[in-house]
mmCIF file of C-alpha atoms in Angstrom:
data_model
loop_
_atom_site.group_PDB
_atom_site.id
_atom_site.type_symbol
_atom_site.label_atom_id
_atom_site.label_comp_id
_atom_site.label_asym_id
_atom_site.label_seq_id
_atom_site.Cartn_x
_atom_site.Cartn_y
_atom_site.Cartn_z
ATOM 1 C CA THR A 1 -5.670 4.242 159.888
ATOM 2 C CA ASP A 2 -6.214 7.403 161.901
ATOM 3 C CA ALA A 3 -7.171 5.249 164.963
ATOM 4 C CA VAL A 4 -4.076 3.108 164.588
ATOM 5 C CA VAL A 5 -1.834 6.187 164.535
ATOM 6 C CA ALA A 6 -3.617 7.708 167.547
ATOM 7 C CA ILE A 7 -3.088 4.414 169.500
ATOM 8 C CA GLY A 8 0.588 4.288 168.496
ATOM 9 C CA MET A 9 1.184 7.865 169.510
ATOM 10 C CA THR A 10 -0.576 7.277 172.810
ATOM 11 C CA LEU A 11 1.549 4.216 173.569
ATOM 12 C CA LEU A 12 4.664 6.435 173.359
ATOM 13 C CA ILE A 13 3.857 7.758 176.765
ATOM 14 C CA LEU A 14 3.908 4.381 178.555
ATOM 15 C CA PRO A 15 7.564 4.344 179.519
ATOM 16 C CA LEU A 16 7.193 7.762 181.216
ATOM 17 C CA MET A 17 3.977 6.638 182.896
ATOM 18 C CA GLU A 18 5.744 3.592 184.289
ATOM 19 C CA ALA A 19 8.627 5.865 185.600
ATOM 20 C CA ALA A 20 6.099 8.310 187.058
ATOM 21 C CA SER A 21 4.413 5.499 188.981
ATOM 22 C CA GLU A 22 7.717 4.977 190.890
ATOM 23 C CA LEU A 23 7.667 8.523 192.284
ATOM 24 C CA GLY A 24 5.889 7.379 195.444
ATOM 25 C CA GLY A 25 8.741 5.068 196.324
ATOM 26 C CA ASP A 26 8.366 1.702 198.025
ATOM 27 C CA GLU A 27 8.567 0.267 201.514
ATOM 28 C CA GLU A 28 12.303 0.123 201.506
ATOM 29 C CA GLY A 29 13.187 3.234 199.457
ATOM 30 C CA SER A 30 12.497 6.897 199.725
ATOM 31 C CA ALA A 31 10.156 8.684 197.324
ATOM 32 C CA ALA A 32 11.750 10.553 194.411
ATOM 33 C CA THR A 33 11.018 14.206 193.789
ATOM 34 C CA THR A 34 9.595 15.653 190.553
ATOM 35 C CA SER A 35 12.897 17.260 189.629
ATOM 36 C CA GLU A 36 14.735 13.928 190.141
ATOM 37 C CA TYR A 37 12.127 12.276 187.879
ATOM 38 C CA PHE A 38 12.825 14.705 185.057
ATOM 39 C CA GLN A 39 16.640 14.472 185.481
ATOM 40 C CA LYS A 40 16.560 10.691 185.589
ATOM 41 C CA ASP A 41 14.232 10.277 182.642
ATOM 42 C CA GLU A 42 15.350 13.133 180.439
ATOM 43 C CA LYS A 43 16.317 10.702 177.732
ATOM 44 C CA LYS A 44 12.852 9.154 177.691
ATOM 45 C CA MET A 45 11.276 12.581 177.688
ATOM 46 C CA ALA A 46 13.449 13.746 174.717
ATOM 47 C CA ALA A 47 12.689 10.449 172.828
ATOM 48 C CA LEU A 48 8.945 10.870 173.517
ATOM 49 C CA ILE A 49 8.874 14.457 172.195
ATOM 50 C CA PHE A 50 10.903 13.591 169.067
ATOM 51 C CA SER A 51 8.885 10.373 168.390
ATOM 52 C CA PHE A 52 5.632 12.146 168.873
ATOM 53 C CA PHE A 53 6.505 14.807 166.329
ATOM 54 C CA ALA A 54 8.013 12.244 163.947
ATOM 55 C CA ALA A 55 4.787 10.139 164.108
ATOM 56 C CA ALA A 56 2.739 13.329 163.601
ATOM 57 C CA LEU A 57 4.877 14.232 160.549
ATOM 58 C CA PHE A 58 4.397 10.853 158.856
ATOM 59 C CA TRP A 59 0.692 10.861 159.731
ATOM 60 C CA THR A 60 0.426 14.244 158.057
ATOM 61 C CA MET A 61 2.195 12.888 154.955
ATOM 62 C CA HIS A 62 -0.137 9.932 154.959
ATOM 63 C CA ASP A 63 -3.219 12.091 155.258
ATOM 64 C CA LYS A 64 -2.089 14.252 152.315
ATOM 65 C CA ILE A 65 -1.605 11.100 150.197
ATOM 66 C CA PHE A 66 -4.996 9.556 151.019
ATOM 67 C CA ARG A 67 -7.110 12.613 151.415
ATOM 68 C CA HIS A 68 -8.824 12.204 148.112
ATOM 69 C CA VAL A 69 -8.538 8.381 147.771
ATOM 70 C CA GLU A 70 -11.914 6.672 147.305
ATOM 71 C CA TYR A 71 -10.976 3.146 146.267
ATOM 72 C CA PHE A 72 -8.156 0.835 147.375
ATOM 73 C CA THR A 73 -6.340 -1.499 145.023
ATOM 74 C CA THR A 74 -5.129 -4.727 146.622
ATOM 75 C CA THR A 75 -1.515 -3.505 146.529
ATOM 76 C CA LEU A 76 -2.394 -0.202 148.108
ATOM 77 C CA LEU A 77 -4.391 -1.954 150.794
ATOM 78 C CA PHE A 78 -1.537 -4.262 151.796
ATOM 79 C CA LEU A 79 1.004 -1.456 151.706
ATOM 80 C CA ASN A 80 -1.311 0.551 154.004
ATOM 81 C CA PHE A 81 -1.505 -2.458 156.387
ATOM 82 C CA PHE A 82 2.351 -2.599 156.472
ATOM 83 C CA TRP A 83 2.433 1.118 157.152
ATOM 84 C CA MET A 84 0.070 0.749 160.106
ATOM 85 C CA GLY A 85 2.213 -2.178 161.423
ATOM 86 C CA ALA A 86 5.284 0.152 161.298
ATOM 87 C CA ILE A 87 3.316 2.800 163.293
ATOM 88 C CA ILE A 88 2.324 0.267 165.918
ATOM 89 C CA PHE A 89 5.922 -0.894 166.252
ATOM 90 C CA PHE A 90 7.181 2.667 166.608
ATOM 91 C CA PRO A 91 6.521 2.823 170.399
ATOM 92 C CA VAL A 92 8.532 -0.390 170.739
ATOM 93 C CA ALA A 93 11.434 1.091 168.804
ATOM 94 C CA THR A 94 11.282 4.228 170.936
ATOM 95 C CA SER A 95 11.322 2.215 174.169
ATOM 96 C CA ILE A 96 14.256 0.174 172.944
ATOM 97 C CA LEU A 97 16.114 3.414 172.164
ATOM 98 C CA THR A 98 15.550 4.787 175.591
ATOM 99 C CA GLN A 99 16.197 1.603 177.601
ATOM 100 C CA THR A 100 19.562 0.788 176.026
ATOM 101 C CA PRO A 101 22.948 2.463 176.495
ATOM 102 C CA ASP A 102 23.884 5.342 174.118
ATOM 103 C CA SER A 103 26.654 3.119 172.702
ATOM 104 C CA ASP A 104 24.120 0.426 171.630
ATOM 105 C CA LEU A 105 24.158 0.892 167.854
ATOM 106 C CA THR A 106 21.433 -1.730 167.189
ATOM 107 C CA SER A 107 18.797 0.306 169.001
ATOM 108 C CA VAL A 108 19.545 3.282 166.748
ATOM 109 C CA VAL A 109 19.371 1.118 163.638
ATOM 110 C CA VAL A 110 16.025 -0.264 164.742
ATOM 111 C CA TYR A 111 14.659 3.183 165.456
ATOM 112 C CA VAL A 112 15.960 4.784 162.177
ATOM 113 C CA GLY A 113 14.887 1.670 160.235
ATOM 114 C CA ASN A 114 11.362 2.075 161.595
ATOM 115 C CA LEU A 115 11.217 5.703 160.498
ATOM 116 C CA MET A 116 12.746 4.758 157.055
ATOM 117 C CA THR A 117 10.080 2.047 156.659
ATOM 118 C CA LEU A 118 7.299 4.615 157.182
ATOM 119 C CA ALA A 119 8.961 7.059 154.806
ATOM 120 C CA VAL A 120 9.549 4.469 152.046
ATOM 121 C CA LEU A 121 5.968 3.115 152.304
ATOM 122 C CA ASN A 122 4.551 6.635 152.108
ATOM 123 C CA LEU A 123 6.569 7.263 149.008
ATOM 124 C CA VAL A 124 5.648 3.971 147.286
ATOM 125 C CA MET A 125 1.938 4.458 148.100
ATOM 126 C CA CYS A 126 2.157 8.031 146.776
ATOM 127 C CA ILE A 127 3.672 6.790 143.469
ATOM 128 C CA ILE A 128 0.969 4.124 143.146
ATOM 129 C CA ILE A 129 -1.793 6.633 143.623
ATOM 130 C CA ARG A 130 -0.314 9.007 141.094
ATOM 131 C CA ARG A 131 -0.038 6.153 138.545
ATOM 132 C CA ASN A 132 -3.631 5.003 139.291
ATOM 133 C CA PRO A 133 -5.803 8.077 139.381
ATOM 134 C CA ILE A 134 -8.853 5.804 139.177
ATOM 135 C CA VAL A 135 -8.668 5.382 142.927
ATOM 136 C CA LEU A 136 -9.251 9.056 143.499
ATOM 137 C CA LYS A 137 -12.587 10.800 143.984
ATOM 138 C CA LYS A 138 -11.349 13.503 141.602
ATOM 139 C CA LYS A 139 -8.542 12.769 139.169
ATOM 140 C CA ASP A 140 -7.149 16.307 139.544
ATOM 141 C CA ARG A 141 -6.588 15.798 143.294
ATOM 142 C CA MET A 142 -3.710 13.402 143.225
ATOM 143 C CA PRO A 143 -0.650 13.995 145.496
ATOM 144 C CA GLY A 144 1.593 16.690 144.058
ATOM 145 C CA MET A 145 5.267 16.649 143.246
ATOM 146 C CA LEU A 146 6.002 18.486 146.480
ATOM 147 C CA SER A 147 4.635 15.516 148.476
ATOM 148 C CA LEU A 148 7.028 13.277 146.607
ATOM 149 C CA ALA A 149 9.884 15.672 147.239
ATOM 150 C CA ALA A 150 9.110 15.790 150.958
ATOM 151 C CA MET A 151 9.197 12.012 151.225
ATOM 152 C CA CYS A 152 12.390 11.754 149.236
ATOM 153 C CA VAL A 153 14.066 14.381 151.495
ATOM 154 C CA ALA A 154 12.994 12.427 154.585
ATOM 155 C CA ILE A 155 14.400 9.188 153.243
ATOM 156 C CA LEU A 156 17.689 10.850 152.162
ATOM 157 C CA LEU A 157 18.120 12.475 155.612
ATOM 158 C CA LEU A 158 17.384 9.126 157.346
ATOM 159 C CA ILE A 159 19.949 7.437 155.222
ATOM 160 C CA CYS A 160 22.500 10.100 156.129
ATOM 161 C CA ALA A 161 21.610 9.649 159.822
ATOM 162 C CA LEU A 162 22.049 5.940 159.575
ATOM 163 C CA ILE A 163 25.332 6.150 157.792
ATOM 164 C CA PHE A 164 26.656 8.638 160.300
ATOM 165 C CA ALA A 165 25.565 6.428 163.211
ATOM 166 C CA LEU A 166 27.364 3.477 161.652
ATOM 167 C CA LEU A 167 30.545 5.486 161.058
ATOM 168 C CA ALA A 168 30.457 7.094 164.499
ATOM 169 C CA PRO A 169 28.681 4.741 166.879
ATOM 170 C CA GLN A 170 29.475 7.014 169.891
ATOM 171 C CA VAL A 171 27.053 9.565 168.505
ATOM 172 C CA GLY A 172 24.127 7.207 169.101
ATOM 173 C CA ALA A 173 20.660 8.752 168.832
ATOM 174 C CA TYR A 174 22.087 12.243 168.256
ATOM 175 C CA CYS A 175 22.381 11.197 164.589
ATOM 176 C CA LEU A 176 18.628 11.963 164.352
ATOM 177 C CA PHE A 177 19.484 15.662 164.323
ATOM 178 C CA PHE A 178 20.008 15.086 160.632
ATOM 179 C CA LEU A 179 16.228 15.274 160.267
ATOM 180 C CA VAL A 180 16.034 18.835 161.702
ATOM 181 C CA PRO A 181 16.561 20.718 158.405
ATOM 182 C CA SER A 182 13.941 18.668 156.497
ATOM 183 C CA HIS A 183 11.345 21.433 156.715
ATOM 184 C CA ALA A 184 13.830 24.093 155.629
ATOM 185 C CA ILE A 185 14.863 21.962 152.648
ATOM 186 C CA ILE A 186 11.238 21.547 151.539
ATOM 187 C CA ARG A 187 10.765 25.364 151.796
ATOM 188 C CA VAL A 188 13.714 25.814 149.461
ATOM 189 C CA VAL A 189 12.412 23.294 147.005
ATOM 190 C CA LYS A 190 8.968 24.994 147.114
ATOM 191 C CA LYS A 191 10.668 28.337 146.461
ATOM 192 C CA CYS A 192 12.689 26.936 143.533
ATOM 193 C CA ARG A 193 9.577 25.108 142.096
ATOM 194 C CA PRO A 194 6.562 27.292 142.880
ATOM 195 C CA ASP A 195 4.527 25.177 140.413
ATOM 196 C CA TRP A 196 4.932 22.099 142.645
ATOM 197 C CA LYS A 197 2.000 21.476 145.052
ATOM 198 C CA PHE A 198 1.384 19.071 147.906
#
């Protein structure tokens, strides 16, 4: 799984690599400068940074879920395959988001839907592991309630972002700013429930 995530995160850079290869210009056109490159592809750059950290966040959640897992049930194995498929598709969703106009609502739905798929699968796998402690190396090392809370917060914020994008299509990808307070919300939950662990 770690190798699949690493490949998926690496593929995120390809649209920028393709744009960078055009800096030298061609036989008919003049070469672009570095500043022009960053100005022209600022949307791709922003999408790359956001997607990289989003993938890293879901990878971290996945690692916390499976850190002490020793055995896979058939259900857990297939859910993990679906999760890896969603990670591999993530660079495609990112590329669609950057290549289409800001007014294209479908690209936002595809991107947010991809993120939501990762979050929901993480949550379902976490619940399965908690209900089947036999898969763990040590039964007292199952994912904690704070892990469940973090995934639920991510899903709720993604739902809010999707609803906002549907109600205000002109906002486009800026609806993803709904995800910004996720870490702060988890800190509040942790403060309110100090007995909850990851």
